[in-house]
Coordinates of C-alpha atoms and ligand atoms in Angstrom, one line a residue:
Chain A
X1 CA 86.0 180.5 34.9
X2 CA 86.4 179.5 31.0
X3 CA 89.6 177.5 30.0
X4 CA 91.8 179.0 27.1
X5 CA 92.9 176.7 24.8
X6 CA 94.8 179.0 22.4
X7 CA 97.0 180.0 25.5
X8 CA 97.5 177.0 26.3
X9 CA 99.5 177.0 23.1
X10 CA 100.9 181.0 24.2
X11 CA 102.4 179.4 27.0
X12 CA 103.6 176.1 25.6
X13 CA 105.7 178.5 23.4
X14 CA 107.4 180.5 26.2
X15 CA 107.8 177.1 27.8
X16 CA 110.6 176.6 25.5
X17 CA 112.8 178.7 26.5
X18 CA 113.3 176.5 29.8
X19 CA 113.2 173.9 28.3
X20 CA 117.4 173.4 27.8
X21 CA 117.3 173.8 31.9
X22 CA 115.3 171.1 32.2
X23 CA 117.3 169.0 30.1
X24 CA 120.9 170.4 31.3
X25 CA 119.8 169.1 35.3
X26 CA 118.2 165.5 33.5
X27 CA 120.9 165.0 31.4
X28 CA 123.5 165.9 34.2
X29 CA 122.2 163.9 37.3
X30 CA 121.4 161.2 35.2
X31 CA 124.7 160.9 33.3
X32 CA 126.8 161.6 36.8
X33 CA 124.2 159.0 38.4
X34 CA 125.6 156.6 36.0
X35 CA 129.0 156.8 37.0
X36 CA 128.3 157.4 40.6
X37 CA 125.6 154.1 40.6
X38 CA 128.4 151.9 38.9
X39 CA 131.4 152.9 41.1
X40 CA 129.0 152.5 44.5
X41 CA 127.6 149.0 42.9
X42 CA 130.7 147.5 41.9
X43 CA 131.8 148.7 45.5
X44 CA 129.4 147.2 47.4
X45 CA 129.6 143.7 45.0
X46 CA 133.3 143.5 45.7
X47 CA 132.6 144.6 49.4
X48 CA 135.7 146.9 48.8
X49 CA 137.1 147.8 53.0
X50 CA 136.0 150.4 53.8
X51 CA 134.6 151.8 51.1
X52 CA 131.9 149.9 51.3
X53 CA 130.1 151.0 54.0
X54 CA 130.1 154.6 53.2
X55 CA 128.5 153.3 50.3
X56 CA 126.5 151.5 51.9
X57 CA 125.2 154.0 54.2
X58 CA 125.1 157.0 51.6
X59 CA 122.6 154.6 49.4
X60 CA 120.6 154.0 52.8
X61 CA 120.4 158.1 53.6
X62 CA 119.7 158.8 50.2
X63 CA 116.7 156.6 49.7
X64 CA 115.8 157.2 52.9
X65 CA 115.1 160.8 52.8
X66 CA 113.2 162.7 49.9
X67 CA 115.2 164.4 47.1
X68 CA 113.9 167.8 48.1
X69 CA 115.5 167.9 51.4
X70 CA 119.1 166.7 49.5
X71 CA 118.7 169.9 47.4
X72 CA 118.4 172.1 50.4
X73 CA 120.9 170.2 52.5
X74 CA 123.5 170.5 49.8
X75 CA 121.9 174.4 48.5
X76 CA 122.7 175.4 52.3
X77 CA 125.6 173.1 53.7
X78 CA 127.9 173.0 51.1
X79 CA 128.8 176.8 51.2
X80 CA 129.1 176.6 54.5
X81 CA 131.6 173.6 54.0
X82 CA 133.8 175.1 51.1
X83 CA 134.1 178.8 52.6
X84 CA 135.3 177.1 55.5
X85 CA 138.1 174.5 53.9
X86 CA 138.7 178.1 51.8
X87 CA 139.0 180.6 54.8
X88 CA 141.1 177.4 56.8
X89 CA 143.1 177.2 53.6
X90 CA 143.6 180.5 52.4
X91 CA 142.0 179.8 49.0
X92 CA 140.4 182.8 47.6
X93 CA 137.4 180.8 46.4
X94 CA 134.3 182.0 47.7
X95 CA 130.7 179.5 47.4
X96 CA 128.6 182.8 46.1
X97 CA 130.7 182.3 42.9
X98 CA 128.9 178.8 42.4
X99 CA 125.9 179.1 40.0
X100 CA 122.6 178.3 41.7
X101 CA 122.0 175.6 38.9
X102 CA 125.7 174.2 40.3
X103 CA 124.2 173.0 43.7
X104 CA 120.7 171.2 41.9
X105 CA 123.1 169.3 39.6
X106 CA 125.6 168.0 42.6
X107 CA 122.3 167.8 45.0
X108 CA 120.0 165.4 42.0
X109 CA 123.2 163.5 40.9
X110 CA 123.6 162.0 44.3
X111 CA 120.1 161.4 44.3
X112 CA 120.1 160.1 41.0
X113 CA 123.2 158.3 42.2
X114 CA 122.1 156.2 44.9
X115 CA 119.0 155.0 43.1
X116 CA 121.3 154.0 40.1
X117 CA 123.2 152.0 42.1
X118 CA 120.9 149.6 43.3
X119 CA 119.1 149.0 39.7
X120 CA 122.6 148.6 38.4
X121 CA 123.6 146.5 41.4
X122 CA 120.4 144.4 40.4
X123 CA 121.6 143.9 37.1
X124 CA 125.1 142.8 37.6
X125 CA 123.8 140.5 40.5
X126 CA 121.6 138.8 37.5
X127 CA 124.2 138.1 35.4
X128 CA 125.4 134.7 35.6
X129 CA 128.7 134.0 37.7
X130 CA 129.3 131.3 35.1
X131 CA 129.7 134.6 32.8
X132 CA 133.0 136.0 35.0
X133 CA 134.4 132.5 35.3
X134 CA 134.5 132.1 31.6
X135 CA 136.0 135.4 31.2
X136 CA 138.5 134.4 33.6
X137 CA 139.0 131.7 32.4
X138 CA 140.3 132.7 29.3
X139 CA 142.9 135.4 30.8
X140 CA 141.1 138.1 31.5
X141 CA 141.8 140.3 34.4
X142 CA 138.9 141.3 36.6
X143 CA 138.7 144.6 35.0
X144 CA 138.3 143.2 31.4
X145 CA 136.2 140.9 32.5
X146 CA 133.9 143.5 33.8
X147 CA 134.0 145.8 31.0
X148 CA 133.7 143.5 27.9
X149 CA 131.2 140.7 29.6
X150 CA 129.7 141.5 32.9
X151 CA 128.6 145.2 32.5
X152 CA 127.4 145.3 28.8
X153 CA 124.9 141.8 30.4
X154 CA 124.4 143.7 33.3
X155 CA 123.2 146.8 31.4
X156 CA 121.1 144.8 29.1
X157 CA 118.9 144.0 32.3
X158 CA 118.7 146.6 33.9
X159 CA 118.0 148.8 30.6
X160 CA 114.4 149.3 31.6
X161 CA 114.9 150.5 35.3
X162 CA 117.4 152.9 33.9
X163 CA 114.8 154.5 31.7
X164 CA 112.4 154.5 34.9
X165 CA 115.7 156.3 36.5
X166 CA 115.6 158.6 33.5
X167 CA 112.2 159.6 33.5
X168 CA 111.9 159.6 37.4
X169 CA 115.2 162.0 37.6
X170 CA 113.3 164.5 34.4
X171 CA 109.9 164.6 36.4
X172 CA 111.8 165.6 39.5
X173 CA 113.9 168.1 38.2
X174 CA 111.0 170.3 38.4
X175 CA 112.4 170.6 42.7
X176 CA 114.6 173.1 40.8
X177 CA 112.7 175.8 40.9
X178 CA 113.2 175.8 45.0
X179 CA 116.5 176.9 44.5
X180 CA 115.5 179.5 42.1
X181 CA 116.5 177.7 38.8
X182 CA 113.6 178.5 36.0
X183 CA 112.8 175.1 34.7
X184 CA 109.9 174.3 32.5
X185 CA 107.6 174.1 35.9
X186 CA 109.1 177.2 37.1
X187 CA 108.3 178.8 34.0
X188 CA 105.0 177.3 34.1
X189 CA 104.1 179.7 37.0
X190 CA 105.8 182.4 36.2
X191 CA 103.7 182.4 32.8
X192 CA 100.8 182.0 34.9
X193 CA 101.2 184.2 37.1
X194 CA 101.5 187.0 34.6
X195 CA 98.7 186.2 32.7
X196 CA 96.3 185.1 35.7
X197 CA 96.1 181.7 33.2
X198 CA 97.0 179.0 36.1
X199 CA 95.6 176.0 34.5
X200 CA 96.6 176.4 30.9
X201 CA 100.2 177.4 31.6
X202 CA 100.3 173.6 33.9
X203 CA 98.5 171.9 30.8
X204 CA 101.3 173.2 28.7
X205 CA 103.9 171.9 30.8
X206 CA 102.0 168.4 31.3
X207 CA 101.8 168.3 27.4
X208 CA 105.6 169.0 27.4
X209 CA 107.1 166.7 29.9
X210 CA 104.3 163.9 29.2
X211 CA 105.7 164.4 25.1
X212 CA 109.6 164.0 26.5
X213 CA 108.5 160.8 28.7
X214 CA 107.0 159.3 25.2
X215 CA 110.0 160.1 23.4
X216 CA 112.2 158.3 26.1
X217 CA 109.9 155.5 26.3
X218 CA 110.3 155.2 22.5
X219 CA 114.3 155.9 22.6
X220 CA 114.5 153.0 25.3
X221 CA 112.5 150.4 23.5
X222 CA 114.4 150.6 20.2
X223 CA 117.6 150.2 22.2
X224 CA 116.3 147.2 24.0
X225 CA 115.5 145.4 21.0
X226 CA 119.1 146.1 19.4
X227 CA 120.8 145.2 22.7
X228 CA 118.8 142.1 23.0
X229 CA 119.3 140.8 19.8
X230 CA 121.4 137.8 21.4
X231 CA 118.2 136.7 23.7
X232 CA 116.3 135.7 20.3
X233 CA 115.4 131.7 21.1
X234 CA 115.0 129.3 18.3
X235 CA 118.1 127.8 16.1
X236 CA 119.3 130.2 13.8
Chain B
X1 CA 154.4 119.1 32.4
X2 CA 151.9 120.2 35.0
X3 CA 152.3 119.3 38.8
X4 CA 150.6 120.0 41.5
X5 CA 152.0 119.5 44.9
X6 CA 150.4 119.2 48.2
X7 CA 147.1 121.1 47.0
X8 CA 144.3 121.2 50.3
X9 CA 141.4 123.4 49.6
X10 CA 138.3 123.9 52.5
X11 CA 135.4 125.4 52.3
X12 CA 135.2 126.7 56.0
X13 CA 135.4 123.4 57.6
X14 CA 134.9 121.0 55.2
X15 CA 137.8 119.7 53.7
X16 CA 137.2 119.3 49.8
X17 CA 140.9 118.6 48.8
X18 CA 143.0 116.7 50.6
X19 CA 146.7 116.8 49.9
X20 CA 146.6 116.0 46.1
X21 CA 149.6 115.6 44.4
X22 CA 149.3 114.8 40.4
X23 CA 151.5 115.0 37.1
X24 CA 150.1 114.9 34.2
X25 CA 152.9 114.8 31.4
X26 CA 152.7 116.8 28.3
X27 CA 150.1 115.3 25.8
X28 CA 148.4 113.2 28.4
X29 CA 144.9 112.8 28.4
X30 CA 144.1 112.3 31.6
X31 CA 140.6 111.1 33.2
X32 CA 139.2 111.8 36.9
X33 CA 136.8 109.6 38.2
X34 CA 135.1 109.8 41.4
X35 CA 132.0 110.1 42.8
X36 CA 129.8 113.2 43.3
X37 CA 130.9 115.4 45.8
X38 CA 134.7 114.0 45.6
X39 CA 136.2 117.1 44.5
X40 CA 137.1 116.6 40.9
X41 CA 135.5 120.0 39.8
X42 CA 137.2 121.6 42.8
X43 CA 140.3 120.1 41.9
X44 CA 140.2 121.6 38.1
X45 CA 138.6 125.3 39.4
X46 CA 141.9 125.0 41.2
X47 CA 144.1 124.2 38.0
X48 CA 142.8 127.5 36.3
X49 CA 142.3 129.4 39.7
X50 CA 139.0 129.7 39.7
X51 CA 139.3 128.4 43.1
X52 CA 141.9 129.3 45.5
X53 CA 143.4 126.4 47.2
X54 CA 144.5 126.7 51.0
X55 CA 147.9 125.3 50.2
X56 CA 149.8 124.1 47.5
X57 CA 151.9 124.3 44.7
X58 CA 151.2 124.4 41.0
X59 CA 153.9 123.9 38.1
X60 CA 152.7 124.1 34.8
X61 CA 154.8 124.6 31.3
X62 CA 158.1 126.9 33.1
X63 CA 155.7 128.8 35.3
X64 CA 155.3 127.5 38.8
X65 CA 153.5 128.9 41.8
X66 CA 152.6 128.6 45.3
X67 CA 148.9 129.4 46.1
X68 CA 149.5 130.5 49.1
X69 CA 151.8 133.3 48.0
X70 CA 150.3 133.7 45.0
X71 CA 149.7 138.1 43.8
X72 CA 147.4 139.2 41.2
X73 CA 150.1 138.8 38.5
X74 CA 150.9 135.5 39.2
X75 CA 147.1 134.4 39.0
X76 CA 146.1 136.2 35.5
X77 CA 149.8 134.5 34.6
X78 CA 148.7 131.3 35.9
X79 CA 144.9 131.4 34.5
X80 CA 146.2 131.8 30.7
X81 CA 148.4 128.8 30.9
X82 CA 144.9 126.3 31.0
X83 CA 141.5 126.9 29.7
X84 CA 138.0 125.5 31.0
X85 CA 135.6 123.5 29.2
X86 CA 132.5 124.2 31.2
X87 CA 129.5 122.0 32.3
X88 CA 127.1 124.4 31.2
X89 CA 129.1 125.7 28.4
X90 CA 129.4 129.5 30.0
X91 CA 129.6 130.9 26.4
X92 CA 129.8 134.7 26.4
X93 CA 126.1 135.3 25.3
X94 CA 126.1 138.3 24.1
X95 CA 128.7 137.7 21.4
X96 CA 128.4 135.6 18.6
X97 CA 129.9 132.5 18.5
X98 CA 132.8 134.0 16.3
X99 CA 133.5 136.4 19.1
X100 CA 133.1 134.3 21.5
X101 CA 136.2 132.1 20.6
X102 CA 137.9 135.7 18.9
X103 CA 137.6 137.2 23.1
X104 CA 140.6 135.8 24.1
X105 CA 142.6 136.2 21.3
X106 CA 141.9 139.9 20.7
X107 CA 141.7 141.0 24.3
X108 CA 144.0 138.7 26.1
X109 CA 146.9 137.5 23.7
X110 CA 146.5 140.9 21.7
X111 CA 146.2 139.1 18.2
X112 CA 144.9 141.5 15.4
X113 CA 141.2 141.3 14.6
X114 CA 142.4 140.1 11.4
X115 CA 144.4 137.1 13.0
X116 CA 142.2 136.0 15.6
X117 CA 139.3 135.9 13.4
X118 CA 141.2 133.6 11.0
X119 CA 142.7 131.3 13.9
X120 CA 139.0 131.3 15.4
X121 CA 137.3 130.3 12.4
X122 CA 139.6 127.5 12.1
X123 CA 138.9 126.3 15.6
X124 CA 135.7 126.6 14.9
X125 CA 136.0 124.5 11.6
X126 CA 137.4 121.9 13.1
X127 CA 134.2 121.5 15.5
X128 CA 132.1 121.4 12.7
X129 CA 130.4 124.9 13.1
X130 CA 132.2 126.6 10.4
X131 CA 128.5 127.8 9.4
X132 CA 127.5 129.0 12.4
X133 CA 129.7 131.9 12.9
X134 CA 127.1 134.7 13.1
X135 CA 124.9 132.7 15.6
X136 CA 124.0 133.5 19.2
X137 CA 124.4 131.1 21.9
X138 CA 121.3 130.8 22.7
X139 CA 120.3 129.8 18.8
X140 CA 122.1 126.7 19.1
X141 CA 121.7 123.5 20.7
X142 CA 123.5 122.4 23.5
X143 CA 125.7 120.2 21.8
X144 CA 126.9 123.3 19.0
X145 CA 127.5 125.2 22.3
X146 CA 129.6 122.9 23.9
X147 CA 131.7 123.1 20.9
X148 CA 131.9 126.4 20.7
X149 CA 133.6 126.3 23.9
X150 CA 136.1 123.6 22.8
X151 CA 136.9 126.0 20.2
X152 CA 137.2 128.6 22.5
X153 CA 139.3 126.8 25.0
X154 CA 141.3 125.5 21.9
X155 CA 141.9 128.9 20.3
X156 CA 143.9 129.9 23.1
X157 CA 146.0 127.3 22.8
X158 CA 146.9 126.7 26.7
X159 CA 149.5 124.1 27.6
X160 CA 146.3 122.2 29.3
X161 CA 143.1 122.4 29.1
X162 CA 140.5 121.3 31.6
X163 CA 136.5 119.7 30.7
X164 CA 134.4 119.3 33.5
X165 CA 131.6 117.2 32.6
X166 CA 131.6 118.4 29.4
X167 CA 128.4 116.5 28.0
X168 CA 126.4 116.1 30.9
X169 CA 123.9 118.8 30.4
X170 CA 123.2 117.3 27.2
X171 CA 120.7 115.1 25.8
X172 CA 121.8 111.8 25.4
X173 CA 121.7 112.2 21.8
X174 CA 123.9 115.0 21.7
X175 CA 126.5 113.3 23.8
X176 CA 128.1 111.7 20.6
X177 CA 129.1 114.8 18.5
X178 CA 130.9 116.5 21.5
X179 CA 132.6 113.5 23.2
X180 CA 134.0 112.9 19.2
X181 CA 135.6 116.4 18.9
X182 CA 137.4 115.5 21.9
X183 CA 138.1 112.5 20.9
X184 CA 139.7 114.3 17.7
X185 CA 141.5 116.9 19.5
X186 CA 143.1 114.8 22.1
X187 CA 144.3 112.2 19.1
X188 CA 146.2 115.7 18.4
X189 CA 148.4 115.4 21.8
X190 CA 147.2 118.2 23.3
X191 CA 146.9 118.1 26.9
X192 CA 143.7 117.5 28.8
X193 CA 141.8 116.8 32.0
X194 CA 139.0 115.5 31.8
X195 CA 136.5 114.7 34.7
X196 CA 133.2 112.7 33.3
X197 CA 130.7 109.8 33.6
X198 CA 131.1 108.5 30.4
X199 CA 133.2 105.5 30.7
X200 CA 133.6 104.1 27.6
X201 CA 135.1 107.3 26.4
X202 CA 137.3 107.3 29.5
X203 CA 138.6 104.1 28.7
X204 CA 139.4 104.9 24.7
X205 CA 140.5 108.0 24.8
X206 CA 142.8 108.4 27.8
X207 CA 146.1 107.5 29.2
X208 CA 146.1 108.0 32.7
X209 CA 143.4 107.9 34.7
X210 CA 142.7 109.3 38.3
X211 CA 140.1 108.2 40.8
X212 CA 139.3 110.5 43.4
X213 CA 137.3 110.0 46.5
X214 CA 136.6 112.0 49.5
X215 CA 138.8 114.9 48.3
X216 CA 142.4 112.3 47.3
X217 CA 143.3 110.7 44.9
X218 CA 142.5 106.4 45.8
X219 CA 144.1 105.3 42.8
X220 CA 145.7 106.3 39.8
X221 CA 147.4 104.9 36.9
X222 CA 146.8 103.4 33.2
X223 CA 143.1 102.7 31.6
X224 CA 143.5 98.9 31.1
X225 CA 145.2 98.4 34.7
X226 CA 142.1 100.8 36.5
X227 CA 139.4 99.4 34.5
X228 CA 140.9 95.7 34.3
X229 CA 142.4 95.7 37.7
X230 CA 141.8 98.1 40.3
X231 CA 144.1 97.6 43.1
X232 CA 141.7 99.4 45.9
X233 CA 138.8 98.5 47.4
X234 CA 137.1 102.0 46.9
X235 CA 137.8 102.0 42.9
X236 CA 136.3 98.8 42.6
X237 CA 133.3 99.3 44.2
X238 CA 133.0 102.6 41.9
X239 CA 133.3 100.8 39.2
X240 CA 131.1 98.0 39.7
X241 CA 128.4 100.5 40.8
X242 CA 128.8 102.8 37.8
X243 CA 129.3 100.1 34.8
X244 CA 126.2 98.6 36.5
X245 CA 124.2 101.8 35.9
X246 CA 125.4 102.2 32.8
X247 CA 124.7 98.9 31.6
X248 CA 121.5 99.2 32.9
X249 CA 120.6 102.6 31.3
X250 CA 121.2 100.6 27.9
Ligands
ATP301 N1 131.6 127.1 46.6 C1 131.4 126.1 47.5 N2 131.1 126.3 48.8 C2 131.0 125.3 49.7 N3 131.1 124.0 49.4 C3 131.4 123.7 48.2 C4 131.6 124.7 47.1 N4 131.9 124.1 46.0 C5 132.0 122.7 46.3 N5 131.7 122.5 47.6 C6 131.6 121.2 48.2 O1 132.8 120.6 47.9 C7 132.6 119.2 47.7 C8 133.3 118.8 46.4 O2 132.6 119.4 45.4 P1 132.9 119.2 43.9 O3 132.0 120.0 43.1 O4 134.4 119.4 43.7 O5 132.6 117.6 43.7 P2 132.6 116.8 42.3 O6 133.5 115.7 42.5 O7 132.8 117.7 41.2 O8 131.1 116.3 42.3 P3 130.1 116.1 41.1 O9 130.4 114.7 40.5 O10 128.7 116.0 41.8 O11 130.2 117.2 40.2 C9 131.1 118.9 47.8 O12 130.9 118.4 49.1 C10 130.5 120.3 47.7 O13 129.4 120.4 48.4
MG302 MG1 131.7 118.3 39.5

């Protein structure tokens, strides 16, 4: 068996068209992950009753089982869950109205969640308490204190995990396509599989996510040096 | 007028603060003395309620409160009437040292940008860093932080307004330039706390000093009548100890 280079381009172009999927469930997890990872950090800081230990515990389940099996737990279990509260309710909303691509992002943004919260709870663990005290100290209530000095520190550290989170959670959307959702991967085969062309269609999509990593890599270390303009040493 | 009544503060067992009861009178400068592990920074984290105390009241300016009863209002109420000068400076450090003293003023007392970057560049003048206002924290030296946070502190303009230690995390020759902008800004009759080592500067610049031991207060009264004649047998034994030290660090 020969390899095809030229198809390898063929199929990088119909790659493309999946390409926005790909990005949709990255952009999604990752962006709900954000929020998600602060609210369960900050909760587990501040040891909020109660609270807490659900957060606690859905961190722990999270890590502890792989991301595939939170796609299929959600993809069959949640139907299940909101036809019931609808049939027990009376609510005419039916789960079959829910667009397959609905389930990955909920399923990967808790994912992405739970692993966002502990780089985020690294970072604002980093940042010194002396930090809050002065913020305090001049009025602020906890909230402004948190927003205006503790979380833009806290994101300056942890700024390179969350990129890791970034490209982890793009890599892994390609578990889409075991709900059905034609991401770049799923494409991939499909385009293989039509054209009997296996290994060039996979080279095209290693070209294509290996070409967003470099871009995020890029994005990431530009922002790093604006954001950690204040860490320069020296006497002005 | 600030007055604290009755303040106790543990941590779990230990007893840090022992029924402390102290007025400082408006324009005071008052210095606590004591040695390590007395409770003097306790006793000021408890002033700006960065510590809660077990029990106690506090009265300072027309606001008075009981920690023990104390809400969240009451503590972001009490917490802008003082400000802290801190050992290790705790500048914001990733704002410049213009926005470090503009924080407060902006976010806090909701001046106008316009406003709190004039008063801030004042304070900041008067520290001697006019020239410095684009700077980071960490591109200065210890001594041009530590002024920062004076300005800071000073910007606010809180009816007291608390130093602990404030030079000594410095090198001894940066001592001088921060110990004289205190100097200058308590010859303006604002009111201040001031724990340190450095007695010589305890003796000129304050009125009332405090020596604490073992979480009270032993002894308290004016500079000449501590430092010329300390009544208890615990002060003078401080004293003899530290002026010893100190006279042999020279
Ligand atoms: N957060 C804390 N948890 C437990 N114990 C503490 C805490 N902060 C202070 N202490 C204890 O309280 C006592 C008084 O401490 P404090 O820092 O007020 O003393 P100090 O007079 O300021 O001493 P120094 O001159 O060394 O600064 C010490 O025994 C200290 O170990
Ligand atoms: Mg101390």
């Amino acid at each position: 068996m020969k390899i095809d280079p030229l198809f390898i381009l063929t199929a990088l172009l119909s790659l493309f068209k999946a390409l926005p999927t790909t990005l949709i469930i990255t952009v999604v997890s990752v962006s709900m992950g954000l929020i998600i990872g602060s609210a369960v950090a900050l909760i587990r800081i501040y040891k909020v009753p109660v609270l807490h230990r659900i957060a606690t515990a859905y961190v722990m389940f999270i890590r502890g089982t792989p991301m595939l099996m939170h796609l299929f737990l959600i993809y069959f279990g949640l139907p299940m869950l909101i036809d019931g509260i609808s049939e027990a309710w009376g609510l005419p909303f039916q789960s079959n109205q829910i667009p397959l691509i609905g389930f990955v992002f909920i399923s990967f943004s808790l994912t992405a969640g739970a692993y966002m919260s502990e780089v985020i709870r690294a970072g604002i663990i980093a940042v010194n308490r002396g930090q809050i005290e002065a913020a305090y100290s001049v009025g602020m209530t906890t909230a402004q204190a948190l927003r205006r000095i503790v979380l833009p520190q806290a994101l300056s550290v942890c700024l390179p995990n969350l990129s890791n989170s970034l490209i982890g959670m793009l890599h892994a959307s390609t578990l889409a396509f075991a709900v059905s959702v034609v991401d770049i991967n799923a494409q991939a085969q499909i385009v293989a599989a039509n054209n009997w062309k296996f290994l060039e269609s996979y080279i095209a999509a290693a070209l294509l996510f290996w070409g967003m990593t470099v871009l995020i890599e890029r994005a990431t270390s530009r922002l790093e040096k604006r954001i950690n303009n204040h860490n320069r040493g020296g006497v002005a | 007028m600030i007055k604290l009544t009755n303040i106790s503060k543990s941590f779990g067992k230990h007893e840090v603060l022992h029924q402390i009861n102290l007025t400082v009178e408006k324009g005071e400068v008052v210095v606590i003395l004591g040695p390590s592990g007395s409770g003097k920074t306790t006793l000021l984290r408890c002033i700006n309620y960065l510590e809660k105390p077990n029990e106690g009241q506090i009265e300072i300016g027309d606001f008075n409160l009981d920690y023990k009863q104390a809400n969240k209002k009451d503590i972001h109420n009490l917490r802008q009437r003082s400000a802290m000068v801190f050992q290790h400076y705790n500048l914001f450090k990733h704002k410049t040292v213009l926005e470090n003293v503009m924080e407060g003023l902006v976010v806090v007392q909701k001046f106008s940008t316009d406003e709190a970057k004039r008063k801030s560049i004042e304070m900041l003048e008067k520290v001697g860093l006019g020239t410095k206002l684009d700077a980071y924290p960490s591109q200065l030296s210890g001594g041009q932080q530590q002024r920062v946070g004076i300005a800071r502190a000073l910007a606010l303009n809180p009816e007291v307004i608390l130093f602990d230690e404030p030079t000594s995390a410095l090198d001894p020759e940066l001592v001088g330039e921060v110990l004289d902008v205190i100097r200058k800004i308590a010859k303006e009759g604002i009111t201040m706390i001031v724990v340190t080592h450095e007695m010589g500067f305890a003796r000129d610049v304050s009125n009332h000093v405090v020596f604490m031991d073992e979480g009270v207060i032993v002894e308290e009264g004016r500079p000449q009548d501590i430092f010329g004649a300390p009544k208890e047998e615990r002060t003078k034994q401080f004293l003899k100890r530290i002026t010893s030290e100190w006279a042999y660090s020279i």
